[in-house]
mmCIF file of C-alpha atoms in Angstrom:
data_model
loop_
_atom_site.group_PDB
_atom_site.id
_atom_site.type_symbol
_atom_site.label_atom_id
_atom_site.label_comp_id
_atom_site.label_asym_id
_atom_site.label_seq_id
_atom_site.Cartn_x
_atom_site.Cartn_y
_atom_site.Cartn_z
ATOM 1 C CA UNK A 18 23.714 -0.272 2.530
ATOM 2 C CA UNK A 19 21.450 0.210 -0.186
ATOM 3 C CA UNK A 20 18.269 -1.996 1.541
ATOM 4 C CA UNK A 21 19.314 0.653 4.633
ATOM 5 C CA UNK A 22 18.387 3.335 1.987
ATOM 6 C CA UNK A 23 15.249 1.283 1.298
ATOM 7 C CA UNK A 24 13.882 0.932 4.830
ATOM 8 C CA UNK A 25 14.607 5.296 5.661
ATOM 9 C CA UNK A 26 12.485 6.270 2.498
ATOM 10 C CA UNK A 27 9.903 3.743 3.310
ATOM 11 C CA UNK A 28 9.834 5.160 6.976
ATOM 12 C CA UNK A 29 10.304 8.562 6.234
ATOM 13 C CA UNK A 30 6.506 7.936 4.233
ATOM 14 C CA UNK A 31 5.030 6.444 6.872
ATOM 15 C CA UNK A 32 5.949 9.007 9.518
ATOM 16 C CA UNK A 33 5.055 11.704 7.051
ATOM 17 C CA UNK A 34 1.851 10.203 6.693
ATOM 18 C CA UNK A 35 1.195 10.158 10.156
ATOM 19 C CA UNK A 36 2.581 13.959 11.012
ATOM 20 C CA UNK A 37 -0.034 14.911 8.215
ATOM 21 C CA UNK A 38 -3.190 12.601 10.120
ATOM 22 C CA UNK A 39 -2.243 14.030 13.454
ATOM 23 C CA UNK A 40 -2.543 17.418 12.269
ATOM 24 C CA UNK A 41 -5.980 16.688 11.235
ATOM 25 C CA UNK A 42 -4.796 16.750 7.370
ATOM 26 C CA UNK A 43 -6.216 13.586 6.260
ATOM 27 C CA UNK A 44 -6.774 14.017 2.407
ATOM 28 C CA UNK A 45 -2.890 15.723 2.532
ATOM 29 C CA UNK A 46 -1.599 12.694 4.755
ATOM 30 C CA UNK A 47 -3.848 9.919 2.409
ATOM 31 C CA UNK A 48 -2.308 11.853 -0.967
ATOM 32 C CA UNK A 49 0.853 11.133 0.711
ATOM 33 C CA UNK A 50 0.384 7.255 1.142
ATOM 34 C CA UNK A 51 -1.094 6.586 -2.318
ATOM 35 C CA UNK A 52 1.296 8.829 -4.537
ATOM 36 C CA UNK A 53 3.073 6.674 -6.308
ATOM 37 C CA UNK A 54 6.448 7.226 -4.830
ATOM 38 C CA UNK A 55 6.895 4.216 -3.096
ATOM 39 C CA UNK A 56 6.281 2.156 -6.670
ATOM 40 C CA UNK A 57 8.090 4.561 -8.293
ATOM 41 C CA UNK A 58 10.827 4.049 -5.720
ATOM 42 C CA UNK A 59 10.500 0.585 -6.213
ATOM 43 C CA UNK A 60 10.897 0.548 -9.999
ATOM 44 C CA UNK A 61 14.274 2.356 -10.146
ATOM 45 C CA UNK A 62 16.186 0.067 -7.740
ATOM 46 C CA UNK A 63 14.466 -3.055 -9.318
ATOM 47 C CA UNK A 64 15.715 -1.586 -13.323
ATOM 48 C CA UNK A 65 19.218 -0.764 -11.651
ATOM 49 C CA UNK A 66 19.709 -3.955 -10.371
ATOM 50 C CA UNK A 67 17.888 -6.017 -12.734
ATOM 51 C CA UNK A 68 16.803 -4.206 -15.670
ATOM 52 C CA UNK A 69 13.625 -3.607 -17.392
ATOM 53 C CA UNK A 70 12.637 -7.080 -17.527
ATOM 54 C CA UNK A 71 11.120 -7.302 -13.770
ATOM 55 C CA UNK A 72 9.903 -4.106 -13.994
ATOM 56 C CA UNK A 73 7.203 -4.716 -16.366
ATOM 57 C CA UNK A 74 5.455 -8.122 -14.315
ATOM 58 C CA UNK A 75 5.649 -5.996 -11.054
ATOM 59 C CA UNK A 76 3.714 -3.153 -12.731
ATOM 60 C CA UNK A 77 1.250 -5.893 -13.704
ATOM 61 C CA UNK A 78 1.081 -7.414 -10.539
ATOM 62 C CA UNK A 79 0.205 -4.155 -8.838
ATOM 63 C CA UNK A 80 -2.955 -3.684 -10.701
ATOM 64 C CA UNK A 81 -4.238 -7.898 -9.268
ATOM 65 C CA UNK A 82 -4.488 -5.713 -5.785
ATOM 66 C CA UNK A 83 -6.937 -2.553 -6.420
ATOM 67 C CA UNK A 84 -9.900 -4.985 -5.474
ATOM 68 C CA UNK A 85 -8.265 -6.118 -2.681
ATOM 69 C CA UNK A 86 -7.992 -3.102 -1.418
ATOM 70 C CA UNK A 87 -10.513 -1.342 -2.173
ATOM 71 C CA UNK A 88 -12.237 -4.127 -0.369
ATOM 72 C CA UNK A 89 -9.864 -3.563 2.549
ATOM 73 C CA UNK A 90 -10.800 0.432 2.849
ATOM 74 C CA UNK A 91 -14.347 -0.160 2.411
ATOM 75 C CA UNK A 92 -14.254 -3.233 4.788
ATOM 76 C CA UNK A 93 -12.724 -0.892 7.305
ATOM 77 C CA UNK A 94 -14.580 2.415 6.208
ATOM 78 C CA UNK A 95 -17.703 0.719 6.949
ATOM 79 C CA UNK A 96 -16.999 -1.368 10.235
ATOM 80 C CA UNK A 97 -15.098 1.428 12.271
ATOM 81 C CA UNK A 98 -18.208 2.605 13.918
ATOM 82 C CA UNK A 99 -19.722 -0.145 14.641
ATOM 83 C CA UNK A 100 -17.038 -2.686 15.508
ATOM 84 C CA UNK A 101 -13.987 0.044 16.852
ATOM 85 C CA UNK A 102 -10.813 0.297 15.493
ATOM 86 C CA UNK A 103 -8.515 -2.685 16.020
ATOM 87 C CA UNK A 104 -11.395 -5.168 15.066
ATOM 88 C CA UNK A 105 -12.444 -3.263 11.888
ATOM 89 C CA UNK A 106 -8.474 -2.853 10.982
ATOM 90 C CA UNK A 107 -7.850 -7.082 11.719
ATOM 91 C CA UNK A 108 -11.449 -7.685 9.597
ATOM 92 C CA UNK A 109 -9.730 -5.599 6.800
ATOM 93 C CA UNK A 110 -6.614 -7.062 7.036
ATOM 94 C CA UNK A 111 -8.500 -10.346 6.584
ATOM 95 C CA UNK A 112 -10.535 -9.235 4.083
ATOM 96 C CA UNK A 113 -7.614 -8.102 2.162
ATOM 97 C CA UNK A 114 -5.929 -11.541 1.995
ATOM 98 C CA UNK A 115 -8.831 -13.129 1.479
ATOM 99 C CA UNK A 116 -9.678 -11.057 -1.580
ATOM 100 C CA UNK A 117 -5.880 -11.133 -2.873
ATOM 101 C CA UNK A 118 -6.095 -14.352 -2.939
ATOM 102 C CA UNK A 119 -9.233 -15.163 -4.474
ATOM 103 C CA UNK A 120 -7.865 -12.857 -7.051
ATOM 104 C CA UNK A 121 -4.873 -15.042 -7.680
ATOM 105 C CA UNK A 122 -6.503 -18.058 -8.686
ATOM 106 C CA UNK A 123 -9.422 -16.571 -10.570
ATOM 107 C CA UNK A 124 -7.289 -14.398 -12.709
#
C-alpha cells in the first residue's frame, strides 16, 4: 500500500508539472520539478523504514548527479533547435548516462 502512496505523489508532480507547462508557466511548472519534495519525500519513508543510516549516503549520492544533469539540460537546451525534440531529448538522455557514469568511476 505504501509504494501505491509512492507512485500517486510521484504522479501527482509530474502531472502538476505538466498542467503548469501547458499553461505557458514554465519557471512555475520547472520550480515545481526541482523543489525538493520528491527528495524530501524520499528521505522520510527511507528514515521510517530504515532509519537515519541510509539517509545520509543517499543525500551524498544526490550531489554525484548535478553534472550530469546539468549536462543533460544544456545538452538538450542547446540541440532543440537544431536537431527537434525527440533527438535532442534521446542525445540528453545519453549524455546523462554517459556523464553519470563517468562520474562514478572518477569520483
Amino acid at each position: 500500500m505504501k509504494y501505491a502512496l509512492y507512485f500517486v505523489i510521484g504522479g501527482a508532480v509530474v502531472s502538476l508539472t505538466t498542467y503548469l507547462g501547458s499553461l505557458g508557466k514554465s519557471w512555475l511548472a520547472a520550480f515545481v520539478t526541482t523543489f525538493p519534495a520528491l527528495t524530501g519525500l524520499t528521505f522520510i519513508p527511507m528514515y521510517l523504514n530504515a532509519g537515519v543510516e541510509p539517509t545520509g549516503p543517499y543525500a551524498r549520492n544526490l550531489l554525484y548527479f548535478v553534472i550530469p544533469w546539468l549536462a543533460y539540460v544544456g545538452f538538450y537546451l542547446v540541440t532543440i533547435d537544431r536537431f527537434g525534440f525527440w533527438l535532442a531529448l534521446t542525445g540528453a538522455v545519453a549524455l546523462f548516462v554517459g556523464v553519470s557514469a563517468v562520474t562514478k568511476l572518477v569520483l
